Amino acid sequence: MEPPSAPPHRGHIPCQGLLLAVSLSTFWNTLTTAQLTIESVPTNAAEGNDVLLLVHNLPGNLAAYGWYKGDRVDPDQQIALHVIEQPEIIPGPLYSGRERMYPNGSLLFQKVTQEDTGYYTLQVINKNFHSEVGTGQLCIYKPVAQPSIQASNITVTEQKDVVVLTCLTNDTGISIQWFFYNQSLRLTERMKLSHENHTLTIDPITREDAGDYQCEVSNPVNSIKSDFITLAVSCPST
């Protein structure tokens, strides 16, 4: 996997940010070149995929650069170090064998897991012993599993019964959306969603509510719908 030559410039939003903001610090003197920035490609990744921390505006005249786990330069958290005049990458205490460093300073993570989520720090030092430090972030998500729907009752009487539909999922950090006949559900004054949309209550039920319902769970890397559940609404007996 080769790093892109000209990725788009994006803004920063924590853990779902598009550009990973950089903090600058001084080793002896601060570099005066364009600001070093680090971009996660892709911004959000699913477990098992490869993710690149792509470096922009890498200073010239470099002597060495190193990557660290966390938001600071800590020798105990070093992943790897590259001394420019040496052909080999020097592995650090946290090197797992899944990382690959590129000549432009970028760092590739292969087959990421949720444990890789977090901040990463790049330190670059030039031959005049000037140093610049950039801190970026990886956001790794587990793909969501298919949810299911539990209904308080699926055969109900118009203007008499109340129906509660619950979207069942073991995933966390998700969004939930409801569908009616495969279209996004339009809420009426008789419908109420619980906090985070786990439960849909229809009170009272009417014939126009009869039909097929689904819920969909999603996170930044994927989404999946439940199977259909069908409500049958009958007229009240006279």
CSV table of C-alpha atoms in Angstrom, one decimal:
chain,number,residue,atom,x,y,z
A,1,MET,CA,0.0,0.0,0.0
A,2,GLU,CA,1.5,3.3,-1.1
A,3,PRO,CA,0.5,6.5,0.5
A,4,PRO,CA,-1.5,8.9,-1.7
A,5,SER,CA,0.5,11.6,-3.3
A,6,ALA,CA,-2.0,14.5,-2.9
A,7,PRO,CA,-4.7,13.8,-0.3
A,8,PRO,CA,-7.4,16.4,0.3
A,9,HIS,CA,-7.0,18.8,3.2
A,10,ARG,CA,-9.7,18.4,5.9
A,11,GLY,CA,-10.7,19.9,9.2
A,12,HIS,CA,-10.4,18.3,12.7
A,13,ILE,CA,-13.2,16.7,14.7
A,14,PRO,CA,-12.1,14.5,17.6
A,15,CYS,CA,-12.3,10.7,16.7
A,16,GLN,CA,-14.4,11.4,13.7
A,17,GLY,CA,-12.3,14.3,12.5
A,18,LEU,CA,-11.3,14.7,8.9
A,19,LEU,CA,-7.8,16.3,9.5
A,20,LEU,CA,-5.8,15.3,12.5
A,21,ALA,CA,-4.7,18.5,14.2
A,22,VAL,CA,-1.0,18.9,15.1
A,23,SER,CA,0.5,20.4,18.2
A,24,LEU,CA,4.0,21.8,17.8
A,25,SER,CA,6.8,21.6,20.4
A,26,THR,CA,10.5,22.6,20.3
A,27,PHE,CA,13.4,20.3,20.8
A,28,TRP,CA,15.9,23.2,20.7
A,29,ASN,CA,14.4,25.7,18.2
A,30,THR,CA,11.0,25.6,16.4
A,31,LEU,CA,11.1,25.0,12.7
A,32,THR,CA,9.8,27.8,10.6
A,33,THR,CA,8.5,25.7,7.7
A,34,ALA,CA,4.9,25.0,6.9
A,35,GLN,CA,3.0,23.4,9.7
A,36,LEU,CA,3.3,19.7,9.9
A,37,THR,CA,0.0,17.9,9.7
A,38,ILE,CA,-1.1,14.3,9.9
A,39,GLU,CA,-4.2,12.7,8.2
A,40,SER,CA,-5.7,9.4,8.9
A,41,VAL,CA,-6.5,7.5,5.6
A,42,PRO,CA,-9.3,6.5,6.0
A,43,THR,CA,-10.6,8.8,8.6
A,44,ASN,CA,-12.5,6.0,10.4
A,45,ALA,CA,-11.6,2.4,9.8
A,46,ALA,CA,-13.1,-1.0,10.5
A,47,GLU,CA,-11.2,-3.7,12.3
A,48,GLY,CA,-9.0,-5.8,10.0
A,49,ASN,CA,-8.4,-3.0,7.5
A,50,ASP,CA,-5.2,-1.1,6.9
A,51,VAL,CA,-4.9,2.6,8.0
A,52,LEU,CA,-2.3,5.1,7.0
A,53,LEU,CA,-1.2,8.1,9.2
A,54,LEU,CA,-0.2,10.3,6.3
A,55,VAL,CA,2.2,13.2,6.9
A,56,HIS,CA,1.9,16.5,5.2
A,57,ASN,CA,4.6,19.2,5.1
A,58,LEU,CA,7.4,17.0,6.3
A,59,PRO,CA,10.4,19.4,6.9
A,60,GLY,CA,13.5,19.0,4.7
A,61,ASN,CA,17.1,18.3,5.8
A,62,LEU,CA,16.0,15.5,8.1
A,63,ALA,CA,18.3,13.5,10.3
A,64,ALA,CA,15.7,11.2,11.9
A,65,TYR,CA,12.1,10.7,12.7
A,66,GLY,CA,10.2,8.5,15.1
A,67,TRP,CA,6.7,7.4,15.9
A,68,TYR,CA,5.3,7.0,19.4
A,69,LYS,CA,2.0,5.7,20.9
A,70,GLY,CA,0.2,8.4,22.8
A,71,ASP,CA,0.2,12.2,22.7
A,72,ARG,CA,3.8,12.9,23.6
A,73,VAL,CA,7.3,11.7,22.9
A,74,ASP,CA,8.0,8.9,25.3
A,75,PRO,CA,10.9,6.4,24.7
A,76,ASP,CA,8.9,3.7,26.4
A,77,GLN,CA,6.1,4.2,24.0
A,78,GLN,CA,8.2,4.3,20.8
A,79,ILE,CA,6.9,2.3,17.9
A,80,ALA,CA,9.9,2.8,15.5
A,81,LEU,CA,12.7,5.1,14.7
A,82,HIS,CA,14.3,5.9,11.3
A,83,VAL,CA,17.7,7.5,11.1
A,84,ILE,CA,17.9,8.8,7.6
A,85,GLU,CA,21.5,7.7,7.0
A,86,GLN,CA,20.7,4.1,8.1
A,87,PRO,CA,18.8,1.8,5.7
A,88,GLU,CA,17.0,-0.1,8.4
A,89,ILE,CA,14.1,1.0,10.6
A,90,ILE,CA,14.9,0.6,14.3
A,91,PRO,CA,11.9,-1.0,16.1
A,92,GLY,CA,10.8,0.4,19.5
A,93,PRO,CA,9.2,-1.2,22.5
A,94,LEU,CA,5.7,-1.0,21.0
A,95,TYR,CA,6.6,-2.2,17.5
A,96,SER,CA,4.2,-5.1,16.7
A,97,GLY,CA,5.4,-6.1,13.2
A,98,ARG,CA,2.2,-4.6,11.7
A,99,GLU,CA,3.6,-1.1,11.2
A,100,ARG,CA,5.5,0.1,8.1
A,101,MET,CA,7.3,3.5,7.9
A,102,TYR,CA,7.6,5.3,4.6
A,103,PRO,CA,10.3,7.8,3.4
A,104,ASN,CA,7.9,10.7,3.7
A,105,GLY,CA,7.4,10.0,7.4
A,106,SER,CA,4.0,8.3,7.1
A,107,LEU,CA,3.1,5.2,9.1
A,108,LEU,CA,1.0,2.3,7.9
A,109,PHE,CA,-0.9,0.1,10.3
A,110,GLN,CA,-1.9,-3.3,8.9
A,111,LYS,CA,-4.9,-5.2,10.0
A,112,VAL,CA,-5.9,-2.8,12.7
A,113,THR,CA,-7.9,-3.7,15.9
A,114,GLN,CA,-9.9,-1.5,18.3
A,115,GLU,CA,-6.9,-1.6,20.6
A,116,ASP,CA,-5.0,0.6,18.0
A,117,THR,CA,-7.5,3.4,18.6
A,118,GLY,CA,-5.8,6.4,20.1
A,119,TYR,CA,-3.3,9.2,19.7
A,120,TYR,CA,0.1,8.8,17.9
A,121,THR,CA,3.0,11.2,17.9
A,122,LEU,CA,5.5,11.8,15.2
A,123,GLN,CA,8.8,13.5,16.1
A,124,VAL,CA,11.1,14.8,13.3
A,125,ILE,CA,14.6,16.1,13.8
A,126,ASN,CA,16.7,17.9,11.2
A,127,LYS,CA,20.5,18.0,10.9
A,128,ASN,CA,20.6,21.3,12.8
A,129,PHE,CA,18.9,19.5,15.7
A,130,HIS,CA,15.6,21.4,15.2
A,131,SER,CA,12.6,19.3,16.1
A,132,GLU,CA,8.9,19.3,15.4
A,133,VAL,CA,6.3,17.1,16.9
A,134,GLY,CA,2.8,16.3,15.5
A,135,THR,CA,0.1,14.4,17.3
A,136,GLY,CA,-2.7,12.6,15.4
A,137,GLN,CA,-5.4,10.1,16.1
A,138,LEU,CA,-6.6,6.7,14.9
A,139,CYS,CA,-10.3,5.8,15.2
A,140,ILE,CA,-11.0,2.1,14.7
A,141,TYR,CA,-14.5,0.6,14.9
A,142,LYS,CA,-15.9,-2.9,15.1
A,143,PRO,CA,-18.4,-3.5,12.2
A,144,VAL,CA,-22.0,-3.6,13.6
A,145,ALA,CA,-24.0,-6.8,13.6
A,146,GLN,CA,-27.5,-7.2,12.3
A,147,PRO,CA,-30.1,-6.0,14.9
A,148,SER,CA,-33.5,-7.6,15.5
A,149,ILE,CA,-36.9,-6.1,16.5
A,150,GLN,CA,-39.0,-7.2,19.5
A,151,ALA,CA,-42.7,-6.2,19.4
A,152,SER,CA,-45.1,-6.0,22.4
A,153,ASN,CA,-47.8,-7.3,20.0
A,154,ILE,CA,-48.0,-7.7,16.2
A,155,THR,CA,-51.8,-8.3,16.0
A,156,VAL,CA,-53.6,-5.3,17.4
A,157,THR,CA,-56.9,-3.5,17.4
A,158,GLU,CA,-57.3,0.0,15.9
A,159,GLN,CA,-57.8,2.9,18.4
A,160,LYS,CA,-57.5,0.4,21.3
A,161,ASP,CA,-54.0,-1.1,21.5
A,162,VAL,CA,-50.5,0.4,22.0
A,163,VAL,CA,-47.5,-1.1,20.2
A,164,VAL,CA,-43.9,-0.9,21.4
A,165,LEU,CA,-41.2,-1.9,19.0
A,166,THR,CA,-37.7,-2.3,20.4
A,167,CYS,CA,-34.5,-2.5,18.3
A,168,LEU,CA,-32.3,-5.1,19.9
A,169,THR,CA,-28.5,-4.8,19.4
A,170,ASN,CA,-25.4,-5.6,21.4
A,171,ASP,CA,-23.3,-2.9,19.6
A,172,THR,CA,-22.4,0.3,21.4
A,173,GLY,CA,-21.6,3.8,20.0
A,174,ILE,CA,-24.2,3.4,17.3
A,175,SER,CA,-27.0,5.3,15.7
A,176,ILE,CA,-30.5,3.8,15.2
A,177,GLN,CA,-33.0,4.7,12.5
A,178,TRP,CA,-36.5,3.2,11.9
A,179,PHE,CA,-38.0,2.3,8.5
A,180,PHE,CA,-41.6,1.6,7.4
A,181,TYR,CA,-42.0,-0.2,4.1
A,182,ASN,CA,-38.3,0.2,3.5
A,183,GLN,CA,-38.6,4.0,3.7
A,184,SER,CA,-37.4,6.2,6.5
A,185,LEU,CA,-40.2,6.4,9.1
A,186,ARG,CA,-42.1,9.7,9.3
A,187,LEU,CA,-43.2,10.2,12.8
A,188,THR,CA,-46.8,11.1,13.6
A,189,GLU,CA,-48.2,12.7,16.8
A,190,ARG,CA,-49.0,9.2,17.9
A,191,MET,CA,-45.4,8.0,17.7
A,192,LYS,CA,-42.7,8.5,20.2
A,193,LEU,CA,-39.0,7.5,20.1
A,194,SER,CA,-37.0,6.7,23.3
A,195,HIS,CA,-33.6,8.2,24.0
A,196,GLU,CA,-31.2,7.1,21.3
A,197,ASN,CA,-34.1,5.7,19.3
A,198,HIS,CA,-34.0,2.1,20.7
A,199,THR,CA,-37.8,2.0,21.2
A,200,LEU,CA,-40.6,3.1,19.0
A,201,THR,CA,-44.0,3.5,20.7
A,202,ILE,CA,-47.3,3.9,18.7
A,203,ASP,CA,-50.2,5.0,20.9
A,204,PRO,CA,-52.9,4.4,19.8
A,205,ILE,CA,-52.5,2.2,16.8
A,206,THR,CA,-54.5,2.9,13.6
A,207,ARG,CA,-54.9,1.0,10.3
A,208,GLU,CA,-52.4,3.3,8.6
A,209,ASP,CA,-49.7,1.9,10.9
A,210,ALA,CA,-50.2,-1.6,9.6
A,211,GLY,CA,-47.2,-2.9,7.6
A,212,ASP,CA,-43.5,-3.7,7.6
A,213,TYR,CA,-41.1,-2.1,10.1
A,214,GLN,CA,-37.3,-2.3,10.3
A,215,CYS,CA,-34.6,-0.7,12.4
A,216,GLU,CA,-31.1,0.1,11.2
A,217,VAL,CA,-27.9,0.4,13.3
A,218,SER,CA,-24.9,2.2,12.1
A,219,ASN,CA,-21.5,3.5,13.1
A,220,PRO,CA,-18.9,5.4,11.1
A,221,VAL,CA,-17.8,2.3,9.2
A,222,ASN,CA,-20.9,0.4,8.3
A,223,SER,CA,-24.7,0.0,8.8
A,224,ILE,CA,-27.1,-2.9,8.7
A,225,LYS,CA,-30.9,-3.3,8.9
A,226,SER,CA,-33.0,-5.8,10.8
A,227,ASP,CA,-35.3,-8.3,9.2
A,228,PHE,CA,-38.9,-7.0,8.7
A,229,ILE,CA,-41.5,-7.3,11.4
A,230,THR,CA,-45.1,-6.9,10.3
A,231,LEU,CA,-47.9,-5.3,12.3
A,232,ALA,CA,-51.5,-6.4,11.5
A,233,VAL,CA,-54.2,-4.0,12.6
A,234,SER,CA,-57.8,-5.0,12.8
A,235,CYS,CA,-61.0,-3.0,13.3
A,236,PRO,CA,-62.5,-2.8,16.7
A,237,SER,CA,-65.4,-5.2,17.3
A,238,THR,CA,-68.8,-3.7,17.5
